[in-house]
Amino acid sequence: MMAVPVRNSELGAGTVLAVGLGLMLLLAVSAVVLLAQAAVLATKAASAADLAALAAADAARGLSPGEPCAVAAEVAGRHGARLVSCSVASGTVQVRTELPFHGMFGSATGLARAGPPPAVEDGAPEPARGPPGTGDA
């Protein structure tokens, strides 16, 4: 008598499952990488905006040479960002920068405002200073 082979309908199911899990893992890792890259670009755009606003505020107060918005554009450009908007009002400068995100998500933007320090009124406590010996005198 000849033995009849038993057919297993689940033969090869492990391969399909492994391929599916591998693709899901690849998709998850890709999403994490994209989110991390977007977070880094957002931080760079914010830093470029902060530095551009500070430099422009110094120019607006006459502490450094140049026209405030031109100075802001130069500083933003040195940090890989593009100056989108710049406004100067009574010594306070507000800038918006943009860093292109090479992908389908557009660009990262940063917004910052800088101006003169607040005036100390008579009888008001002086602003906090750093610990002695740190250079914040």
PDB file of C-alpha atoms in Angstrom:
ATOM      1  CA  MET A   1       0.000   0.000   0.000  1.00  0.00           C
ATOM      2  CA  MET A   2       1.280   3.398  -0.941  1.00  0.00           C
ATOM      3  CA  ALA A   3       1.201   6.294   1.532  1.00  0.00           C
ATOM      4  CA  VAL A   4      -0.784   9.302   0.428  1.00  0.00           C
ATOM      5  CA  PRO A   5       1.038  12.596   1.160  1.00  0.00           C
ATOM      6  CA  VAL A   6      -0.839  14.871   3.538  1.00  0.00           C
ATOM      7  CA  ARG A   7      -1.280  18.364   2.182  1.00  0.00           C
ATOM      8  CA  ASN A   8      -0.783  21.183   4.645  1.00  0.00           C
ATOM      9  CA  SER A   9      -2.725  24.286   3.606  1.00  0.00           C
ATOM     10  CA  GLU A  10      -0.579  26.511   5.851  1.00  0.00           C
ATOM     11  CA  LEU A  11       2.683  25.661   4.150  1.00  0.00           C
ATOM     12  CA  GLY A  12       4.571  28.924   3.386  1.00  0.00           C
ATOM     13  CA  ALA A  13       2.431  31.032   5.731  1.00  0.00           C
ATOM     14  CA  GLY A  14       5.470  31.789   7.897  1.00  0.00           C
ATOM     15  CA  THR A  15       7.270  33.363   4.944  1.00  0.00           C
ATOM     16  CA  VAL A  16       4.328  35.630   4.162  1.00  0.00           C
ATOM     17  CA  LEU A  17       4.047  36.586   7.827  1.00  0.00           C
ATOM     18  CA  ALA A  18       7.785  37.351   8.057  1.00  0.00           C
ATOM     19  CA  VAL A  19       7.668  39.515   4.920  1.00  0.00           C
ATOM     20  CA  GLY A  20       4.622  41.381   6.257  1.00  0.00           C
ATOM     21  CA  LEU A  21       6.249  42.013   9.635  1.00  0.00           C
ATOM     22  CA  GLY A  22       9.449  43.140   7.925  1.00  0.00           C
ATOM     23  CA  LEU A  23       7.542  45.651   5.809  1.00  0.00           C
ATOM     24  CA  MET A  24       5.698  46.962   8.868  1.00  0.00           C
ATOM     25  CA  LEU A  25       8.996  47.382  10.706  1.00  0.00           C
ATOM     26  CA  LEU A  26      10.507  49.197   7.721  1.00  0.00           C
ATOM     27  CA  LEU A  27       7.508  51.536   7.577  1.00  0.00           C
ATOM     28  CA  ALA A  28       7.731  52.275  11.310  1.00  0.00           C
ATOM     29  CA  VAL A  29      11.474  53.013  11.141  1.00  0.00           C
ATOM     30  CA  SER A  30      10.936  55.280   8.116  1.00  0.00           C
ATOM     31  CA  ALA A  31       8.246  57.217   9.981  1.00  0.00           C
ATOM     32  CA  VAL A  32      10.510  57.678  13.010  1.00  0.00           C
ATOM     33  CA  VAL A  33      13.377  58.892  10.808  1.00  0.00           C
ATOM     34  CA  LEU A  34      11.113  61.396   9.030  1.00  0.00           C
ATOM     35  CA  LEU A  35       9.742  62.721  12.318  1.00  0.00           C
ATOM     36  CA  ALA A  36      13.239  63.045  13.769  1.00  0.00           C
ATOM     37  CA  GLN A  37      14.437  64.903  10.680  1.00  0.00           C
ATOM     38  CA  ALA A  38      11.442  67.250  10.867  1.00  0.00           C
ATOM     39  CA  ALA A  39      12.153  67.923  14.552  1.00  0.00           C
ATOM     40  CA  VAL A  40      15.808  68.707  13.822  1.00  0.00           C
ATOM     41  CA  LEU A  41      14.852  71.079  10.996  1.00  0.00           C
ATOM     42  CA  ALA A  42      12.274  72.823  13.195  1.00  0.00           C
ATOM     43  CA  THR A  43      14.939  73.345  15.851  1.00  0.00           C
ATOM     44  CA  LYS A  44      17.403  74.700  13.266  1.00  0.00           C
ATOM     45  CA  ALA A  45      14.757  77.074  11.884  1.00  0.00           C
ATOM     46  CA  ALA A  46      13.947  78.317  15.395  1.00  0.00           C
ATOM     47  CA  SER A  47      17.647  78.803  16.190  1.00  0.00           C
ATOM     48  CA  ALA A  48      18.191  80.717  12.952  1.00  0.00           C
ATOM     49  CA  ALA A  49      15.195  82.928  13.789  1.00  0.00           C
ATOM     50  CA  ASP A  50      16.488  83.563  17.324  1.00  0.00           C
ATOM     51  CA  LEU A  51      19.959  84.525  16.139  1.00  0.00           C
ATOM     52  CA  ALA A  52      18.615  86.668  13.291  1.00  0.00           C
ATOM     53  CA  ALA A  53      16.251  88.513  15.644  1.00  0.00           C
ATOM     54  CA  LEU A  54      19.020  89.179  18.169  1.00  0.00           C
ATOM     55  CA  ALA A  55      21.391  90.486  15.500  1.00  0.00           C
ATOM     56  CA  ALA A  56      18.657  92.653  13.975  1.00  0.00           C
ATOM     57  CA  ALA A  57      17.706  94.046  17.400  1.00  0.00           C
ATOM     58  CA  ASP A  58      21.332  95.032  17.985  1.00  0.00           C
ATOM     59  CA  ALA A  59      21.355  96.792  14.599  1.00  0.00           C
ATOM     60  CA  ALA A  60      18.043  98.519  15.391  1.00  0.00           C
ATOM     61  CA  ARG A  61      19.483  99.874  18.647  1.00  0.00           C
ATOM     62  CA  GLY A  62      22.687 101.018  16.917  1.00  0.00           C
ATOM     63  CA  LEU A  63      24.882  98.509  18.739  1.00  0.00           C
ATOM     64  CA  SER A  64      26.037  96.990  15.445  1.00  0.00           C
ATOM     65  CA  PRO A  65      26.170  98.411  11.909  1.00  0.00           C
ATOM     66  CA  GLY A  66      23.611  97.742   9.216  1.00  0.00           C
ATOM     67  CA  GLU A  67      19.909  97.853   8.503  1.00  0.00           C
ATOM     68  CA  PRO A  68      18.095  95.480  10.902  1.00  0.00           C
ATOM     69  CA  CYS A  69      16.241  93.357   8.335  1.00  0.00           C
ATOM     70  CA  ALA A  70      19.313  93.088   6.086  1.00  0.00           C
ATOM     71  CA  VAL A  71      21.339  91.936   9.085  1.00  0.00           C
ATOM     72  CA  ALA A  72      18.612  89.413   9.954  1.00  0.00           C
ATOM     73  CA  ALA A  73      18.609  88.057   6.387  1.00  0.00           C
ATOM     74  CA  GLU A  74      22.400  87.684   6.435  1.00  0.00           C
ATOM     75  CA  VAL A  75      22.424  85.861   9.782  1.00  0.00           C
ATOM     76  CA  ALA A  76      19.554  83.574   8.754  1.00  0.00           C
ATOM     77  CA  GLY A  77      21.355  82.782   5.492  1.00  0.00           C
ATOM     78  CA  ARG A  78      24.532  81.862   7.358  1.00  0.00           C
ATOM     79  CA  HIS A  79      22.481  79.257   9.214  1.00  0.00           C
ATOM     80  CA  GLY A  80      20.928  77.784   6.072  1.00  0.00           C
ATOM     81  CA  ALA A  81      17.572  79.495   6.519  1.00  0.00           C
ATOM     82  CA  ARG A  82      15.682  82.011   4.417  1.00  0.00           C
ATOM     83  CA  LEU A  83      14.230  85.160   5.992  1.00  0.00           C
ATOM     84  CA  VAL A  84      10.496  85.147   5.239  1.00  0.00           C
ATOM     85  CA  SER A  85       9.447  88.282   7.125  1.00  0.00           C
ATOM     86  CA  CYS A  86      11.020  90.972   9.261  1.00  0.00           C
ATOM     87  CA  SER A  87       9.379  93.843  11.124  1.00  0.00           C
ATOM     88  CA  VAL A  88      10.922  96.523  13.315  1.00  0.00           C
ATOM     89  CA  ALA A  89       8.855  98.544  15.779  1.00  0.00           C
ATOM     90  CA  SER A  90      10.343 100.746  18.536  1.00  0.00           C
ATOM     91  CA  GLY A  91      13.561  98.765  18.801  1.00  0.00           C
ATOM     92  CA  THR A  92      11.838  95.375  18.833  1.00  0.00           C
ATOM     93  CA  VAL A  93      12.388  93.085  15.860  1.00  0.00           C
ATOM     94  CA  GLN A  94      10.228  90.127  14.850  1.00  0.00           C
ATOM     95  CA  VAL A  95      11.517  87.690  12.226  1.00  0.00           C
ATOM     96  CA  ARG A  96      10.225  84.528  10.584  1.00  0.00           C
ATOM     97  CA  THR A  97      12.650  82.089   8.963  1.00  0.00           C
ATOM     98  CA  GLU A  98      12.140  79.049   6.791  1.00  0.00           C
ATOM     99  CA  LEU A  99      14.236  75.954   6.142  1.00  0.00           C
ATOM    100  CA  PRO A 100      13.223  73.759   3.200  1.00  0.00           C
ATOM    101  CA  PHE A 101      12.385  70.152   4.030  1.00  0.00           C
ATOM    102  CA  HIS A 102      13.337  68.069   1.015  1.00  0.00           C
ATOM    103  CA  GLY A 103      10.374  65.778   1.032  1.00  0.00           C
ATOM    104  CA  MET A 104       6.643  65.969   0.848  1.00  0.00           C
ATOM    105  CA  PHE A 105       6.157  67.936   4.060  1.00  0.00           C
ATOM    106  CA  GLY A 106       7.004  71.487   2.972  1.00  0.00           C
ATOM    107  CA  SER A 107       9.363  73.487   5.157  1.00  0.00           C
ATOM    108  CA  ALA A 108      10.200  74.168   8.793  1.00  0.00           C
ATOM    109  CA  THR A 109       9.594  77.689  10.074  1.00  0.00           C
ATOM    110  CA  GLY A 110      10.935  79.616  13.023  1.00  0.00           C
ATOM    111  CA  LEU A 111       9.555  82.770  14.627  1.00  0.00           C
ATOM    112  CA  ALA A 112      11.452  84.976  17.059  1.00  0.00           C
ATOM    113  CA  ARG A 113      11.228  88.412  18.599  1.00  0.00           C
ATOM    114  CA  ALA A 114      14.038  90.386  20.227  1.00  0.00           C
ATOM    115  CA  GLY A 115      14.380  93.866  21.593  1.00  0.00           C
ATOM    116  CA  PRO A 116      15.987  95.989  24.260  1.00  0.00           C
ATOM    117  CA  PRO A 117      16.052  94.698  27.822  1.00  0.00           C
ATOM    118  CA  PRO A 118      13.264  95.923  30.101  1.00  0.00           C
ATOM    119  CA  ALA A 119      14.014  99.145  31.930  1.00  0.00           C
ATOM    120  CA  VAL A 120      14.590  98.938  35.675  1.00  0.00           C
ATOM    121  CA  GLU A 121      12.122 101.224  37.438  1.00  0.00           C
ATOM    122  CA  ASP A 122      12.967 103.129  40.609  1.00  0.00           C
ATOM    123  CA  GLY A 123      12.481 100.872  43.613  1.00  0.00           C
ATOM    124  CA  ALA A 124      12.145  97.735  41.489  1.00  0.00           C
ATOM    125  CA  PRO A 125      14.599  94.912  42.086  1.00  0.00           C
ATOM    126  CA  GLU A 126      17.368  94.528  39.547  1.00  0.00           C
ATOM    127  CA  PRO A 127      17.141  91.631  37.087  1.00  0.00           C
ATOM    128  CA  ALA A 128      18.599  88.326  38.231  1.00  0.00           C
ATOM    129  CA  ARG A 129      22.247  87.813  37.479  1.00  0.00           C
ATOM    130  CA  GLY A 130      24.326  84.686  37.166  1.00  0.00           C
ATOM    131  CA  PRO A 131      26.433  83.269  39.994  1.00  0.00           C
ATOM    132  CA  PRO A 132      29.649  85.119  40.846  1.00  0.00           C
ATOM    133  CA  GLY A 133      32.607  84.228  38.683  1.00  0.00           C
ATOM    134  CA  THR A 134      30.582  83.116  35.641  1.00  0.00           C
ATOM    135  CA  GLY A 135      30.980  86.343  33.707  1.00  0.00           C
ATOM    136  CA  ASP A 136      27.341  87.412  34.175  1.00  0.00           C
ATOM    137  CA  ALA A 137      27.958  90.638  36.049  1.00  0.00           C
TER     138      ALA A 137
END
